[in-house]
PDB file of C-alpha atoms in Angstrom:
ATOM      1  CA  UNK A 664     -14.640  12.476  -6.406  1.00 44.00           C
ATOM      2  CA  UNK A 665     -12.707  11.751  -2.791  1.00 45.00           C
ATOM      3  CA  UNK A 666     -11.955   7.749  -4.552  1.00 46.00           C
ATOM      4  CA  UNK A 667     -10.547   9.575  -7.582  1.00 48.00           C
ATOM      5  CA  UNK A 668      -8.534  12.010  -5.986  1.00 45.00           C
ATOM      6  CA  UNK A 669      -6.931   9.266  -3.728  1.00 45.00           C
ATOM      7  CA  UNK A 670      -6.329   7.330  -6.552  1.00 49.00           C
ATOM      8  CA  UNK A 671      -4.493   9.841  -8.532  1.00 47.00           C
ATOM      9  CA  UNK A 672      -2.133  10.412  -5.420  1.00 48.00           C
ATOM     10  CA  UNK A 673      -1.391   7.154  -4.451  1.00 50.00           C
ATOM     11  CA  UNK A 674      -0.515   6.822  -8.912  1.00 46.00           C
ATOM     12  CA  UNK A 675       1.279   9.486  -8.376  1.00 43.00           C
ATOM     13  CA  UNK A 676       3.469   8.396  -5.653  1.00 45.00           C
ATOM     14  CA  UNK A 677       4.317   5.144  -7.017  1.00 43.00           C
ATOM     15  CA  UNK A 678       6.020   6.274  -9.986  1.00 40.00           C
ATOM     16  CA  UNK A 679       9.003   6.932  -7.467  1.00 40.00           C
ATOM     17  CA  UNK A 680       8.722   3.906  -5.653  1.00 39.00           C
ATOM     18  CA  UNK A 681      10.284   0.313  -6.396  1.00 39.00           C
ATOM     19  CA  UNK A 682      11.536  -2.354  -4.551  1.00 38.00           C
ATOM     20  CA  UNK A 683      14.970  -2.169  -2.972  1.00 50.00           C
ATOM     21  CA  UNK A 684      15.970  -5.287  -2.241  1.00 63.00           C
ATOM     22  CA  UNK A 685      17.198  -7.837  -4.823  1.00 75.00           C
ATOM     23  CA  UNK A 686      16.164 -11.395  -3.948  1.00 82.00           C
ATOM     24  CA  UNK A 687      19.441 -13.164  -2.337  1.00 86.00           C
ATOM     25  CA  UNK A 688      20.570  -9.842  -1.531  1.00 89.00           C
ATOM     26  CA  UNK A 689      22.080 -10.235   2.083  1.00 95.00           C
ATOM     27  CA  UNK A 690      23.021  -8.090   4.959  1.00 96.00           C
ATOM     28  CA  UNK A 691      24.434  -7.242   8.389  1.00 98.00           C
ATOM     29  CA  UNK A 692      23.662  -4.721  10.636  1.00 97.00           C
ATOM     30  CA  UNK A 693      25.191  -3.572  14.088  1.00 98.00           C
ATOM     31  CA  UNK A 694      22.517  -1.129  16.110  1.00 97.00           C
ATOM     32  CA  UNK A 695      21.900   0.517  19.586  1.00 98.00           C
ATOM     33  CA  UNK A 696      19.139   1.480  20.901  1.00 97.00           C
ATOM     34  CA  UNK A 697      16.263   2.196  23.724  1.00 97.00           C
ATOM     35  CA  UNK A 698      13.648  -0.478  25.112  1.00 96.00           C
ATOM     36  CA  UNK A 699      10.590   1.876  26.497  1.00 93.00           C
ATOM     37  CA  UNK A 700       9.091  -0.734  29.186  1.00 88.00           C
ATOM     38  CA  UNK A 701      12.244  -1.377  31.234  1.00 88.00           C
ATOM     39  CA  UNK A 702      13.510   2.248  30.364  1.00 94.00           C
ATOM     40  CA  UNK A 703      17.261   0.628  29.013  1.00 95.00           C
ATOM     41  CA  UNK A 704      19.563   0.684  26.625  1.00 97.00           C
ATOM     42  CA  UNK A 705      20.787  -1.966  23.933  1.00 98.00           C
ATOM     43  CA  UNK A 706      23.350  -3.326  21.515  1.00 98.00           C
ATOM     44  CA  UNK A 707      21.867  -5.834  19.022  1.00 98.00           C
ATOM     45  CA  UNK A 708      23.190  -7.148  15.649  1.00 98.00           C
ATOM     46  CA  UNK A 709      20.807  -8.304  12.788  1.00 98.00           C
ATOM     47  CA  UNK A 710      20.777 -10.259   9.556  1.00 97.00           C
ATOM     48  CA  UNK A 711      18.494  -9.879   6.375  1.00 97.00           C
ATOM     49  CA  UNK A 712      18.174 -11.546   3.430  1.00 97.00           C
ATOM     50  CA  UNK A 713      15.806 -10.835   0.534  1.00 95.00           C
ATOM     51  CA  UNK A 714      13.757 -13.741  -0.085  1.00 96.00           C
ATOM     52  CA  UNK A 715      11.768 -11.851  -2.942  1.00 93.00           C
ATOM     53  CA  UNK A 716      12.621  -8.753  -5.120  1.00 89.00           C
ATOM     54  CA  UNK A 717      11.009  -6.852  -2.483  1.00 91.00           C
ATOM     55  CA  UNK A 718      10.391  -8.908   0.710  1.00 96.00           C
ATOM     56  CA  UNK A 719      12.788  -9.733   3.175  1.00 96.00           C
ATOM     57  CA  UNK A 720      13.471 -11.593   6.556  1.00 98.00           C
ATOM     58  CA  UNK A 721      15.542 -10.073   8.977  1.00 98.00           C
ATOM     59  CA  UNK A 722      16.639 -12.009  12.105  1.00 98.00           C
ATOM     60  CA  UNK A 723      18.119 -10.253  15.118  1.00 97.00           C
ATOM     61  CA  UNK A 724      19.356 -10.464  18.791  1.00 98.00           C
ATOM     62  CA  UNK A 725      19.521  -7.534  21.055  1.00 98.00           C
ATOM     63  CA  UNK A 726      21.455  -7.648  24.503  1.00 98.00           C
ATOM     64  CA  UNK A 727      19.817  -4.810  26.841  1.00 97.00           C
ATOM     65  CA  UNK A 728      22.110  -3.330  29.524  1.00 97.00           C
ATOM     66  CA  UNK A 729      21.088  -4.266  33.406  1.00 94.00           C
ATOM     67  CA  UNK A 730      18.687  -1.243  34.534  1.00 92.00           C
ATOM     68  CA  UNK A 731      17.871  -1.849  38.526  1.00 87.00           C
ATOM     69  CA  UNK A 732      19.592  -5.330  38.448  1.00 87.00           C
ATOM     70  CA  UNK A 733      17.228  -6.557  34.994  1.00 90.00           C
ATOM     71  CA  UNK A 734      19.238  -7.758  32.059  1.00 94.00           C
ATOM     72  CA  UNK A 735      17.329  -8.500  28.687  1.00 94.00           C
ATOM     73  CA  UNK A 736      18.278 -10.514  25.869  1.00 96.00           C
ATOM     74  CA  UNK A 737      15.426 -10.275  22.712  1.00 96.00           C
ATOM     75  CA  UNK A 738      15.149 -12.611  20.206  1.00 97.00           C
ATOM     76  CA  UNK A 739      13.161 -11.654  17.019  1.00 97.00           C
ATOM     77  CA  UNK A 740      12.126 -12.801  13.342  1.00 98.00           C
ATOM     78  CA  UNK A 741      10.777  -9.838  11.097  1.00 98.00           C
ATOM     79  CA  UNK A 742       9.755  -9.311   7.689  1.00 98.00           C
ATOM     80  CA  UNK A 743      10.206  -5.918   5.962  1.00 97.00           C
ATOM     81  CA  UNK A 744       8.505  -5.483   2.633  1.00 97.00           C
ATOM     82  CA  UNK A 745      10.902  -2.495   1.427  1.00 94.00           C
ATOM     83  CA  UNK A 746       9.956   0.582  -1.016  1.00 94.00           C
ATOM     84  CA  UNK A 747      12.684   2.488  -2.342  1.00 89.00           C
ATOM     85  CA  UNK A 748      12.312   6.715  -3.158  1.00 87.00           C
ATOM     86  CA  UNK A 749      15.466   7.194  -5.436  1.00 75.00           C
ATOM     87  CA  UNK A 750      16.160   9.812  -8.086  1.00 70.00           C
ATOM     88  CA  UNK A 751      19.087   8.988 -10.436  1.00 63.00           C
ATOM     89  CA  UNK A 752      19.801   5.796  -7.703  1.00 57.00           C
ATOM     90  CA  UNK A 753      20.091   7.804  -5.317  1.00 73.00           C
ATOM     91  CA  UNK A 754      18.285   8.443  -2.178  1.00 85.00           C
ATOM     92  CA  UNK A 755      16.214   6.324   0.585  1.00 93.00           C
ATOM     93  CA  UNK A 756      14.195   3.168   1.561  1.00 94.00           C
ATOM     94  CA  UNK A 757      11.340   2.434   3.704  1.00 96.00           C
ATOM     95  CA  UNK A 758       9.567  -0.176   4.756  1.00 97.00           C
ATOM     96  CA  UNK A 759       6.988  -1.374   7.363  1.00 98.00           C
ATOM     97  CA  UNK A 760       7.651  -5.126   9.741  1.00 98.00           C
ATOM     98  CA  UNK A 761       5.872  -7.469  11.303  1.00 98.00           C
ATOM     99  CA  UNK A 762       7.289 -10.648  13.077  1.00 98.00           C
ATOM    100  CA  UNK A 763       7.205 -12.050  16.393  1.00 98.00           C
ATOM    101  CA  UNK A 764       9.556 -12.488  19.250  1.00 96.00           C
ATOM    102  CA  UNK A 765      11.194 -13.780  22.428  1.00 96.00           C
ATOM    103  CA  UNK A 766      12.072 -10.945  25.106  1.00 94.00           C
ATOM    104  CA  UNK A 767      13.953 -13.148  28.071  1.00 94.00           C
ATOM    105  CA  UNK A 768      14.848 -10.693  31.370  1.00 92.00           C
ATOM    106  CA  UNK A 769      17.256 -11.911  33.900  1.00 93.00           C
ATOM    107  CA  UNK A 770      16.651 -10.504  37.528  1.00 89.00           C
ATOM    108  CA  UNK A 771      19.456 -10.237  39.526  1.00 86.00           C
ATOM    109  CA  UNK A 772      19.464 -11.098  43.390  1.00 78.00           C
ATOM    110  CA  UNK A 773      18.353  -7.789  45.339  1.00 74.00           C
ATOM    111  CA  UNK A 774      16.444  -7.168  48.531  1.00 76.00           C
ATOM    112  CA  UNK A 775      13.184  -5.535  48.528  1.00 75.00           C
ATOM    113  CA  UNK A 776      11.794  -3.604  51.889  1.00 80.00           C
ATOM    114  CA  UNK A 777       8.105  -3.744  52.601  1.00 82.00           C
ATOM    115  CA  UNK A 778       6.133  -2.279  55.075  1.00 81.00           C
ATOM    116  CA  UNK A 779       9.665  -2.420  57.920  1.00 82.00           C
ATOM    117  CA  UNK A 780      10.743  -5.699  56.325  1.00 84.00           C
ATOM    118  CA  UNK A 781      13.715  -6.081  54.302  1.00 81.00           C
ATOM    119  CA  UNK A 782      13.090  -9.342  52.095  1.00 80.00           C
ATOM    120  CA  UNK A 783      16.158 -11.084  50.083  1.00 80.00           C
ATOM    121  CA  UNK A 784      14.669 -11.980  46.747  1.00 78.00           C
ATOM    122  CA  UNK A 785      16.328 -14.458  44.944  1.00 82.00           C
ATOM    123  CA  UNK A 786      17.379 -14.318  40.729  1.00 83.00           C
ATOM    124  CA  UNK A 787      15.114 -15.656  37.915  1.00 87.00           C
ATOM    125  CA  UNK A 788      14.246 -15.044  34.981  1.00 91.00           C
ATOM    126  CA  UNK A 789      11.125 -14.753  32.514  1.00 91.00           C
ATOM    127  CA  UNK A 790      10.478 -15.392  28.961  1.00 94.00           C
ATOM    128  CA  UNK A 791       7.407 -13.815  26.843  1.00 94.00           C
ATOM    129  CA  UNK A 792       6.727 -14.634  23.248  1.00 96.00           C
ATOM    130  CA  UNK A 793       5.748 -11.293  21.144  1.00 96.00           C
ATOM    131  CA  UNK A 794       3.846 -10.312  18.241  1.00 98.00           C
ATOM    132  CA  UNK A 795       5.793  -7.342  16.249  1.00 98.00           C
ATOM    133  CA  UNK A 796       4.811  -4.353  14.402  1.00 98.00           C
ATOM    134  CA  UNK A 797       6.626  -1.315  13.177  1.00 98.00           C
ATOM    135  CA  UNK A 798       8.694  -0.080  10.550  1.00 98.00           C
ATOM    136  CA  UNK A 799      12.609   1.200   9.480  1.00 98.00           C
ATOM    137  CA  UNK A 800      14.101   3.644   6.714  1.00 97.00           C
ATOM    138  CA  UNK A 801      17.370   3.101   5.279  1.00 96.00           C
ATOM    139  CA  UNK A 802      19.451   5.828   3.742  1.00 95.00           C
ATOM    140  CA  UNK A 803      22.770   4.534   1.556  1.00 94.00           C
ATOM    141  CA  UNK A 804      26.012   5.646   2.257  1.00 94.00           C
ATOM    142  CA  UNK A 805      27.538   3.781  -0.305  1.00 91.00           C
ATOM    143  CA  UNK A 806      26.703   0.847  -2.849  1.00 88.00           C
ATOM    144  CA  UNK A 807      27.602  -1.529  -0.026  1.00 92.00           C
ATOM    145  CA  UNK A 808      26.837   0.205   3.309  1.00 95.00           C
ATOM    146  CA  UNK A 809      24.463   2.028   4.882  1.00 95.00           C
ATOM    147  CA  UNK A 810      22.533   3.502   7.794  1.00 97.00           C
ATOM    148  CA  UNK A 811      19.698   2.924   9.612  1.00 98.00           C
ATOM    149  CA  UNK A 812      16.703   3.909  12.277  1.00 98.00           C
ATOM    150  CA  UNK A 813      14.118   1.543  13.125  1.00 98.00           C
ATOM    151  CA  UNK A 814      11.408   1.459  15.858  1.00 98.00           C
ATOM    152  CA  UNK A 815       8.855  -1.639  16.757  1.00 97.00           C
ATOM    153  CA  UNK A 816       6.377  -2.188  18.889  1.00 97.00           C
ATOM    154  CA  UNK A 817       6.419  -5.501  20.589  1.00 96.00           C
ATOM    155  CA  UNK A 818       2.951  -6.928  22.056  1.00 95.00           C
ATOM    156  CA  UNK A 819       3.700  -8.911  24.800  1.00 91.00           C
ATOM    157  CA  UNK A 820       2.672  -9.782  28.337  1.00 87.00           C
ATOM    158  CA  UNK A 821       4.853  -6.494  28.895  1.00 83.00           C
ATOM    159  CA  UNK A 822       4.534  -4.321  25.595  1.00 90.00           C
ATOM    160  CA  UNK A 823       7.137  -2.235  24.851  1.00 92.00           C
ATOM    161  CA  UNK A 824       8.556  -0.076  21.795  1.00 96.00           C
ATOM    162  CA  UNK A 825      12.046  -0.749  20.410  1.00 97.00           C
ATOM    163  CA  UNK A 826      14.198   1.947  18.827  1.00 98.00           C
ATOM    164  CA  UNK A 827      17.726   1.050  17.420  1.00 98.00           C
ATOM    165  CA  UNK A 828      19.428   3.091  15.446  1.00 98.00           C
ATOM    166  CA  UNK A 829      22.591   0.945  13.352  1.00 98.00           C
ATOM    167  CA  UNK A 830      25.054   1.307  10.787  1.00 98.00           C
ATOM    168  CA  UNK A 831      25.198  -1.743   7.995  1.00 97.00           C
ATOM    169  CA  UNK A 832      27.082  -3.807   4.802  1.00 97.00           C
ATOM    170  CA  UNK A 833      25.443  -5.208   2.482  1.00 93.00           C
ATOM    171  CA  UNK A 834      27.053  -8.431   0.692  1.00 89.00           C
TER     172      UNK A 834
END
């Protein structure tokens, strides 16, 4: 009885749902947003392009402000499979991602005081590869731009969670 309760709901809730994105649709999209492990903020910029009726790739780079003499720079590559909840074409998309990515941190020159001892450290920098997981919702402003929130957790040597919230046009 449970299996053929589920499956009524989950027929039910697809008769609002269809893909969004049109394949060769393309897009831009400017964003800010929070990184949780370093406790910073970010402005990033992002590209996607529908490779299927309802699958897309979405490149982006996000620059995070210096936060006790860090600077980040994240490099990613997600795919979004997106579902769209419209009534007369109008209303909202979602969609879950998973990717993988490059978080680089720059470490400025500071000094560091241990146990009476003041210690100069020099800068450097680090580069992880990540595995990404998450998900977004778009809601249209107009036929060719729109808004968007988006949050992603990125498993790395330091695992963090992403939120950028961005404004974008569609083309």
């Amino acid at each position: 009885m449970k299996k053929i309760f589920l499956l009524a709901m989950m027929a039910l809730a697809s008769l609002g749902m269809n893909a969004q994105t049109v394949k060769r649709e393309s897009s831009v999209l400017g964003n800010v947003g929070y990184q949780s492990n370093y406790e910073r903020f970010g402005l990033g910029v992002q590209g996607r392009y529908a490779i299927a009726n309802n699958l897309r790739i979405a490149p982006d780079v996000t620059f995070f402000f210096p936060k006790d003499k860090v600077t980040g720079l994240d490099v990613n590559v997600n795919f979004h499979y997106v579902f769209n909840f419209s009534k007369d074409g109008q209303g909202f998309s979602v969609y879950p991602l998973a990717g993988i990515g490059m978080q680089n941190n720059f470490y400025g020159k500071k000094s560091v005081e241990v146990a009476g001892v003041t210690t100069e450290i020099d800068r450097s920098n680090s580069t992880k590869f990540a595995f990404n997981l998450g998900g977004g919702i778009t809601l249209p402003l107009s036929a060719r731009s729109y808004l968007n929130a988006e949050a992603k957790f990125m498993f790395a040597q330091d695992d963090n969670v992403v939120i950028m919230l961005g404004y974008g046009y569609r083309f």
